[in-house]
Coordinates of C-alpha atoms and ligand atoms in Angstrom, one line a residue:
M1 CA -11.8 -83.6 109.8
T2 CA -12.2 -86.8 112.1
I3 CA -15.0 -88.8 111.7
Y4 CA -17.1 -90.2 115.1
S5 CA -20.3 -91.9 115.5
R6 CA -22.9 -90.6 118.2
I7 CA -26.5 -91.7 119.0
R8 CA -28.9 -89.9 118.1
G9 CA -31.6 -92.2 119.6
T10 CA -32.5 -95.1 122.3
G11 CA -35.6 -97.4 121.7
S12 CA -36.6 -100.9 124.6
Y13 CA -38.7 -103.3 124.6
L14 CA -40.1 -105.4 127.5
P15 CA -42.4 -108.4 126.6
E16 CA -46.3 -107.8 128.5
R17 CA -45.3 -110.8 130.8
V18 CA -44.2 -110.0 134.4
V19 CA -42.7 -113.2 136.2
T20 CA -42.1 -112.3 140.3
N21 CA -39.6 -114.0 142.7
A22 CA -43.1 -115.1 144.0
E23 CA -44.1 -116.9 141.2
L24 CA -40.2 -118.6 141.3
E25 CA -40.9 -119.8 144.9
A26 CA -43.4 -122.0 143.2
L27 CA -41.1 -123.1 140.8
V28 CA -37.3 -123.9 142.9
D29 CA -36.5 -124.1 146.3
T30 CA -36.3 -120.7 146.6
S31 CA -36.8 -117.5 148.1
D32 CA -38.5 -113.4 147.6
Q33 CA -35.2 -112.3 149.5
W34 CA -32.5 -115.1 148.9
I35 CA -33.2 -113.6 145.0
R36 CA -33.3 -109.7 146.0
E37 CA -30.5 -110.0 148.7
R38 CA -27.9 -111.9 146.4
T39 CA -28.8 -110.5 142.6
G40 CA -31.5 -107.5 142.7
I41 CA -34.0 -108.6 141.4
A42 CA -37.7 -108.8 142.3
E43 CA -38.9 -109.5 139.3
R44 CA -38.3 -110.2 135.2
H45 CA -40.2 -110.1 131.6
V46 CA -40.9 -113.1 130.1
V47 CA -41.9 -113.7 126.2
A48 CA -45.3 -115.0 125.1
E49 CA -46.1 -118.2 123.4
G50 CA -44.9 -117.7 119.8
E51 CA -43.4 -114.0 120.9
G52 CA -39.5 -114.4 119.6
C53 CA -36.2 -112.7 119.3
G54 CA -36.7 -111.1 116.4
D55 CA -40.6 -109.8 117.6
I56 CA -38.6 -108.2 120.6
A57 CA -35.9 -107.0 118.3
T58 CA -38.0 -105.1 116.0
R59 CA -40.1 -103.3 118.8
A60 CA -37.6 -102.1 120.3
A61 CA -35.8 -100.8 116.4
E62 CA -39.3 -99.2 116.1
A63 CA -39.2 -96.9 119.2
A64 CA -34.9 -95.9 118.7
L65 CA -36.4 -94.3 115.3
D66 CA -38.5 -93.2 117.1
A67 CA -36.7 -91.2 118.9
A68 CA -33.8 -90.3 116.7
G69 CA -36.7 -88.8 114.1
L70 CA -35.9 -90.9 110.9
T71 CA -37.5 -94.2 110.2
A72 CA -36.2 -97.3 108.9
A73 CA -34.7 -96.5 105.5
D74 CA -32.4 -94.4 107.0
I75 CA -30.3 -96.5 108.2
D76 CA -27.4 -98.8 106.2
L77 CA -26.4 -100.8 108.8
L78 CA -28.0 -103.0 110.9
V79 CA -25.7 -104.8 114.0
L80 CA -28.1 -106.5 116.4
A81 CA -26.7 -108.6 119.1
T82 CA -28.2 -112.1 120.7
S83 CA -27.7 -115.6 122.4
T84 CA -31.1 -116.6 121.2
P85 CA -31.5 -115.9 117.7
D86 CA -35.1 -117.1 115.6
Q87 CA -33.0 -119.1 113.1
I88 CA -30.2 -120.7 112.5
F89 CA -30.4 -118.4 109.9
P90 CA -30.7 -116.7 108.0
S91 CA -30.3 -114.3 111.2
T92 CA -32.5 -112.3 113.5
A93 CA -30.8 -109.3 111.8
C94 CA -32.5 -110.1 108.2
L95 CA -35.8 -111.4 109.9
V96 CA -35.5 -107.7 111.3
Q97 CA -34.6 -106.0 108.3
Q98 CA -37.4 -106.6 106.7
R99 CA -40.1 -106.5 110.0
L100 CA -39.1 -102.5 109.8
G101 CA -38.7 -102.4 105.6
M102 CA -35.3 -101.1 106.2
R103 CA -33.7 -101.1 102.1
G104 CA -32.7 -103.7 100.9
G105 CA -28.9 -104.1 100.0
A106 CA -28.5 -102.4 103.5
I107 CA -26.0 -104.8 105.8
A108 CA -27.2 -106.6 108.9
F109 CA -26.2 -109.5 110.9
D110 CA -26.2 -110.6 114.0
I111 CA -23.4 -110.4 116.5
A112 CA -23.0 -114.1 119.3
A113 CA -20.8 -112.2 122.0
A114 CA -23.4 -113.8 125.2
C115 CA -23.9 -110.4 128.2
S116 CA -21.0 -108.4 126.3
G117 CA -23.2 -108.8 123.2
F118 CA -24.3 -104.9 122.6
I119 CA -20.6 -103.7 122.9
F120 CA -19.8 -106.2 120.8
A121 CA -21.9 -104.7 118.2
L122 CA -21.9 -101.3 119.1
D123 CA -17.8 -101.2 118.7
T124 CA -19.0 -102.9 115.1
A125 CA -20.9 -100.5 114.5
D126 CA -18.9 -97.7 115.1
R127 CA -16.1 -99.1 113.1
F128 CA -18.4 -99.3 110.0
I129 CA -19.2 -95.5 110.6
R130 CA -15.9 -93.9 111.3
T131 CA -14.3 -96.2 108.4
G132 CA -17.1 -94.5 105.7
G133 CA -18.9 -98.0 106.0
A134 CA -22.4 -97.0 106.6
R135 CA -24.1 -93.5 107.7
R136 CA -26.3 -94.6 110.2
A137 CA -27.0 -98.2 112.0
L138 CA -29.3 -99.6 114.2
V139 CA -27.6 -101.9 117.4
I140 CA -29.8 -104.0 119.0
G141 CA -29.6 -106.7 122.0
A142 CA -32.6 -109.0 122.5
E143 CA -32.6 -112.0 123.9
T144 CA -35.2 -114.6 125.2
F145 CA -33.3 -116.4 127.8
S146 CA -35.9 -118.0 129.3
R147 CA -36.5 -120.2 126.3
I148 CA -32.8 -121.5 127.2
L149 CA -33.5 -121.4 131.0
N150 CA -33.7 -125.0 133.2
W151 CA -36.4 -123.5 135.0
E152 CA -35.6 -126.7 137.1
D153 CA -32.5 -125.1 138.7
R154 CA -32.8 -122.4 141.2
G155 CA -28.6 -121.4 139.9
T156 CA -30.0 -119.4 136.8
C157 CA -34.0 -119.9 136.5
V158 CA -33.9 -117.1 139.4
I159 CA -31.3 -114.6 137.0
F160 CA -32.2 -114.7 133.5
G161 CA -35.2 -112.8 131.6
D162 CA -36.3 -111.5 128.5
G163 CA -36.4 -108.1 126.5
A164 CA -35.1 -106.2 123.5
G165 CA -32.8 -102.4 123.7
A166 CA -31.5 -100.6 120.6
V167 CA -29.6 -97.4 119.8
V168 CA -29.8 -95.7 116.5
L169 CA -25.4 -94.1 115.9
E170 CA -24.9 -91.5 113.5
R171 CA -22.0 -90.3 111.7
S172 CA -21.2 -87.0 113.3
D173 CA -18.3 -84.8 113.5
R174 CA -18.4 -84.8 117.5
P175 CA -17.1 -87.1 119.3
G176 CA -19.5 -89.4 120.3
I177 CA -18.1 -93.0 120.7
L178 CA -14.6 -91.9 122.5
S179 CA -13.5 -95.5 123.1
S180 CA -14.1 -99.1 122.8
H181 CA -12.2 -102.1 124.9
L182 CA -13.2 -105.6 123.9
H183 CA -11.8 -108.5 125.2
T184 CA -12.6 -112.7 125.0
D185 CA -11.0 -115.4 126.9
G186 CA -12.5 -118.9 125.9
R187 CA -10.6 -120.9 128.5
Q188 CA -12.7 -121.4 131.1
E189 CA -16.0 -121.7 128.9
P190 CA -17.4 -124.8 130.8
L191 CA -18.4 -121.9 133.5
L192 CA -21.3 -120.3 131.7
N193 CA -22.0 -122.0 128.6
V194 CA -25.4 -123.9 126.5
P195 CA -23.3 -127.0 125.7
W196 CA -25.4 -128.2 122.3
G197 CA -25.0 -126.3 118.9
V198 CA -26.4 -127.1 115.7
S199 CA -23.3 -128.7 115.0
Q200 CA -23.5 -131.0 117.5
G201 CA -27.0 -132.4 115.5
S202 CA -30.9 -133.0 117.6
E203 CA -30.1 -136.7 118.5
A204 CA -27.9 -134.8 120.8
L205 CA -30.3 -133.0 122.2
L206 CA -33.2 -135.6 122.4
R207 CA -30.4 -137.7 123.9
D208 CA -30.3 -135.0 127.3
P209 CA -33.1 -132.1 126.6
L210 CA -30.8 -130.2 128.9
A211 CA -27.4 -129.7 126.6
G212 CA -30.2 -126.7 125.1
K213 CA -30.4 -124.8 128.6
V214 CA -27.5 -122.8 130.6
T215 CA -25.3 -123.8 133.1
M216 CA -23.9 -121.7 135.2
R217 CA -21.0 -122.0 137.5
G218 CA -22.2 -119.1 139.2
N219 CA -20.1 -118.7 142.2
E220 CA -16.9 -119.0 139.8
V221 CA -18.2 -116.8 137.4
F222 CA -19.1 -113.9 139.8
K223 CA -15.4 -113.5 141.3
V224 CA -13.8 -113.6 137.6
A225 CA -16.6 -110.8 137.2
V226 CA -16.0 -108.3 139.5
R227 CA -12.0 -109.1 139.0
T228 CA -12.4 -108.2 134.9
L229 CA -15.2 -105.4 135.2
G230 CA -12.7 -103.8 137.8
A231 CA -9.8 -104.1 135.1
V232 CA -11.6 -102.8 131.9
V233 CA -13.2 -100.2 133.5
E234 CA -9.8 -99.0 134.9
E235 CA -8.4 -99.2 131.2
V236 CA -10.6 -97.2 130.2
L237 CA -10.0 -94.6 132.5
Q238 CA -6.1 -94.9 131.9
A239 CA -6.8 -94.6 128.2
N240 CA -8.8 -91.7 128.0
D241 CA -7.0 -89.9 131.3
L242 CA -10.0 -90.3 133.3
E243 CA -10.0 -89.2 137.0
Y244 CA -12.0 -91.4 138.9
G245 CA -15.5 -90.2 139.5
A246 CA -15.8 -89.0 136.0
I247 CA -18.2 -90.7 134.9
D248 CA -21.7 -88.5 135.2
W249 CA -23.6 -92.1 134.5
L250 CA -22.2 -95.9 134.5
V251 CA -24.5 -98.1 132.6
P252 CA -23.4 -101.7 133.3
H253 CA -24.5 -105.2 131.9
Q254 CA -27.1 -105.7 134.7
A255 CA -25.7 -109.7 136.3
N256 CA -26.0 -108.4 139.5
I257 CA -25.9 -105.8 142.3
R258 CA -22.8 -106.6 144.0
I259 CA -21.3 -106.9 140.6
M260 CA -22.3 -103.0 139.8
A261 CA -21.6 -102.0 143.4
A262 CA -18.1 -103.3 143.1
T263 CA -17.3 -102.0 139.7
A264 CA -19.0 -98.7 141.0
R265 CA -17.0 -98.5 143.4
K266 CA -13.1 -98.8 141.5
L267 CA -14.4 -96.2 139.2
G268 CA -14.9 -94.0 142.4
L269 CA -18.7 -93.7 142.1
P270 CA -21.3 -93.9 144.2
M271 CA -24.5 -96.0 143.1
E272 CA -26.5 -92.4 142.7
R273 CA -24.8 -91.8 139.2
V274 CA -25.4 -96.2 138.3
V275 CA -28.4 -97.0 136.3
V276 CA -29.8 -100.3 138.0
T277 CA -32.2 -102.2 135.8
V278 CA -32.1 -105.5 137.5
D279 CA -34.5 -105.4 140.1
R280 CA -37.4 -104.8 137.1
H281 CA -35.9 -106.6 134.5
G282 CA -33.2 -109.1 135.9
N283 CA -30.9 -110.2 133.4
T284 CA -31.7 -109.8 130.4
S285 CA -28.1 -110.5 128.8
A286 CA -27.5 -108.4 125.0
A287 CA -29.9 -106.6 125.9
S288 CA -29.5 -105.4 129.4
I289 CA -27.3 -101.9 128.7
P290 CA -29.4 -100.7 125.8
L291 CA -32.8 -101.5 128.1
A292 CA -31.3 -99.2 130.7
L293 CA -29.9 -96.6 128.5
D294 CA -32.9 -96.0 127.3
V295 CA -34.2 -96.1 130.2
A296 CA -32.4 -93.9 131.5
V297 CA -32.5 -91.7 129.2
R298 CA -36.5 -91.5 128.7
D299 CA -36.9 -90.4 132.7
G300 CA -34.1 -87.3 132.2
R301 CA -31.5 -89.1 134.2
I302 CA -29.4 -89.3 130.7
R303 CA -28.2 -85.7 129.1
P304 CA -27.0 -84.8 126.2
G305 CA -22.9 -84.0 126.9
Q306 CA -23.0 -86.5 129.8
L307 CA -20.4 -88.8 129.9
L308 CA -21.3 -92.6 130.0
L309 CA -19.4 -95.7 130.9
L310 CA -21.1 -99.0 129.6
E311 CA -19.3 -102.1 129.9
A312 CA -20.0 -105.7 129.8
F313 CA -18.8 -109.2 130.8
G314 CA -20.3 -112.6 129.6
A315 CA -20.2 -116.3 129.3
G316 CA -16.6 -117.0 126.4
F317 CA -15.7 -115.1 128.5
T318 CA -16.1 -111.9 126.8
W319 CA -16.0 -108.3 128.5
G320 CA -15.8 -105.2 127.0
A321 CA -16.6 -101.3 128.1
T322 CA -17.5 -98.7 126.0
L323 CA -17.1 -94.8 126.4
V324 CA -19.7 -92.7 125.1
R325 CA -20.3 -88.5 125.4
Y326 CA -23.9 -88.7 124.9
Ligands
LIG1 N1 -32.6 -119.7 145.9 C1 -32.1 -120.2 146.5 N2 -30.4 -120.5 147.5 C2 -29.5 -121.2 146.5 C3 -30.6 -119.6 144.9 C4 -31.6 -119.7 144.8 N3 -32.0 -119.4 144.0 N4 -29.6 -120.5 144.5 C5 -28.1 -120.9 145.1 N5 -28.3 -120.7 146.3 C6 -28.1 -121.7 146.8 C7 -26.5 -122.6 147.0 O1 -27.5 -123.9 145.6 C8 -26.1 -122.3 147.7 O2 -26.5 -123.6 148.7 P1 -25.3 -124.5 149.8 O3 -24.8 -123.0 150.6 O4 -26.0 -124.7 150.5 O5 -24.3 -125.3 148.7 C9 -25.4 -121.1 148.4 O6 -27.0 -120.3 148.0 C10 -24.7 -119.4 147.9 O7 -24.6 -120.1 146.5 P2 -23.5 -119.4 145.4 O8 -23.4 -120.0 144.6 O9 -22.3 -119.3 146.6 O10 -24.3 -118.3 145.9 P3 -23.6 -116.8 145.8 O11 -24.0 -115.7 146.4 O12 -22.4 -116.9 144.6 O13 -24.6 -116.7 144.6 C11 -25.5 -115.7 142.2 C12 -25.4 -116.7 143.4 C13 -25.6 -116.7 140.9 C14 -26.8 -114.9 142.5 C15 -23.9 -115.6 142.5 O14 -23.1 -116.0 142.4 C16 -23.9 -114.4 140.7 O15 -24.4 -113.4 140.2 N6 -23.1 -115.3 140.0 C17 -22.4 -114.5 138.4 C18 -23.6 -114.5 137.7 C19 -23.2 -114.2 136.0 O16 -23.1 -112.7 136.4 N7 -23.9 -114.5 135.5 C20 -24.0 -113.9 133.8 C21 -22.9 -113.3 132.9 S1 -23.3 -112.4 132.6

């Protein structure tokens, strides 16, 4: 018997505070109209003082467990994708493991692949399950990008938001995750990065606090993202012998409405079959796909048996796509 993994439940959490484009007009030289037209974003959520990545990840995980009709005791693997962990160590996955009350000894670790993190985490959990290393997994994407934004840089501060999404993945004899396609190319790393890390020491950060903030050459990233995502969705269609238009729902990483529209065109899909949350969430990096998935599952658009294509592109560059029978 072939072993597969299937999504059994989804959940998400958004911090209470909403920051509108109008509020950003007061911070930087921008306009609501520019942000809407160039990105599709109207508002985003931002964590409260003292609210961390582990907190919002835990809320999303609890919602996914609820939806699956399971408790933390049923989970034997937790994979958490983030670029904004609470501590250097242990991983945020360890913090979430204890907060959820998961069994001690269950596996928990973080994955860092920037905005592609959830796709990388989902593939990792799927491989654990298919090879018998785990039976049920929580796969979480959680980010607090508001902490690493330069709020004086209009090229980045209008784009990102905070949030968390999660899925429960379970061993099954029916196909769920059908194929995953991951890629990395570090050669263009300077186009999108946070050019500081603990290995450089805190003195470096004291000399230049902006070293701990996101830098992005947006227009160049945009062009690579459109080209690369077009290629990876083509790769999925070919690998699975699928016609254009065969996908029921495209659930893309929510970076920019124009990037999503270009990928939908490539797949022969009208925008009505693309799950769009960027208008209300902004770009929540590794959290954006599970957030969008949860929204469309809960409002009834995504139904059991449908074919979903999840795709993401992010710093690294990293990119990937996953074909899912929901
Ligand atoms: N408000 C108003 N003007 C802005 C602005 C803002 N928030 N941000 C940039 N601009 C200005 C630029 O300074 C530039 O002005 P100039 O022509 O006087 O130099 C002009 O708008 C055009 O800038 P450009 O960067 O070419 O715009 P763009 O159409 O590429 O849109 C992004 C900018 C960032 C929205 C877009 O490039 C993008 O979404 N990139 C990909 C981002 C992404 O996916 N990142 C994460 C990957 S996970």
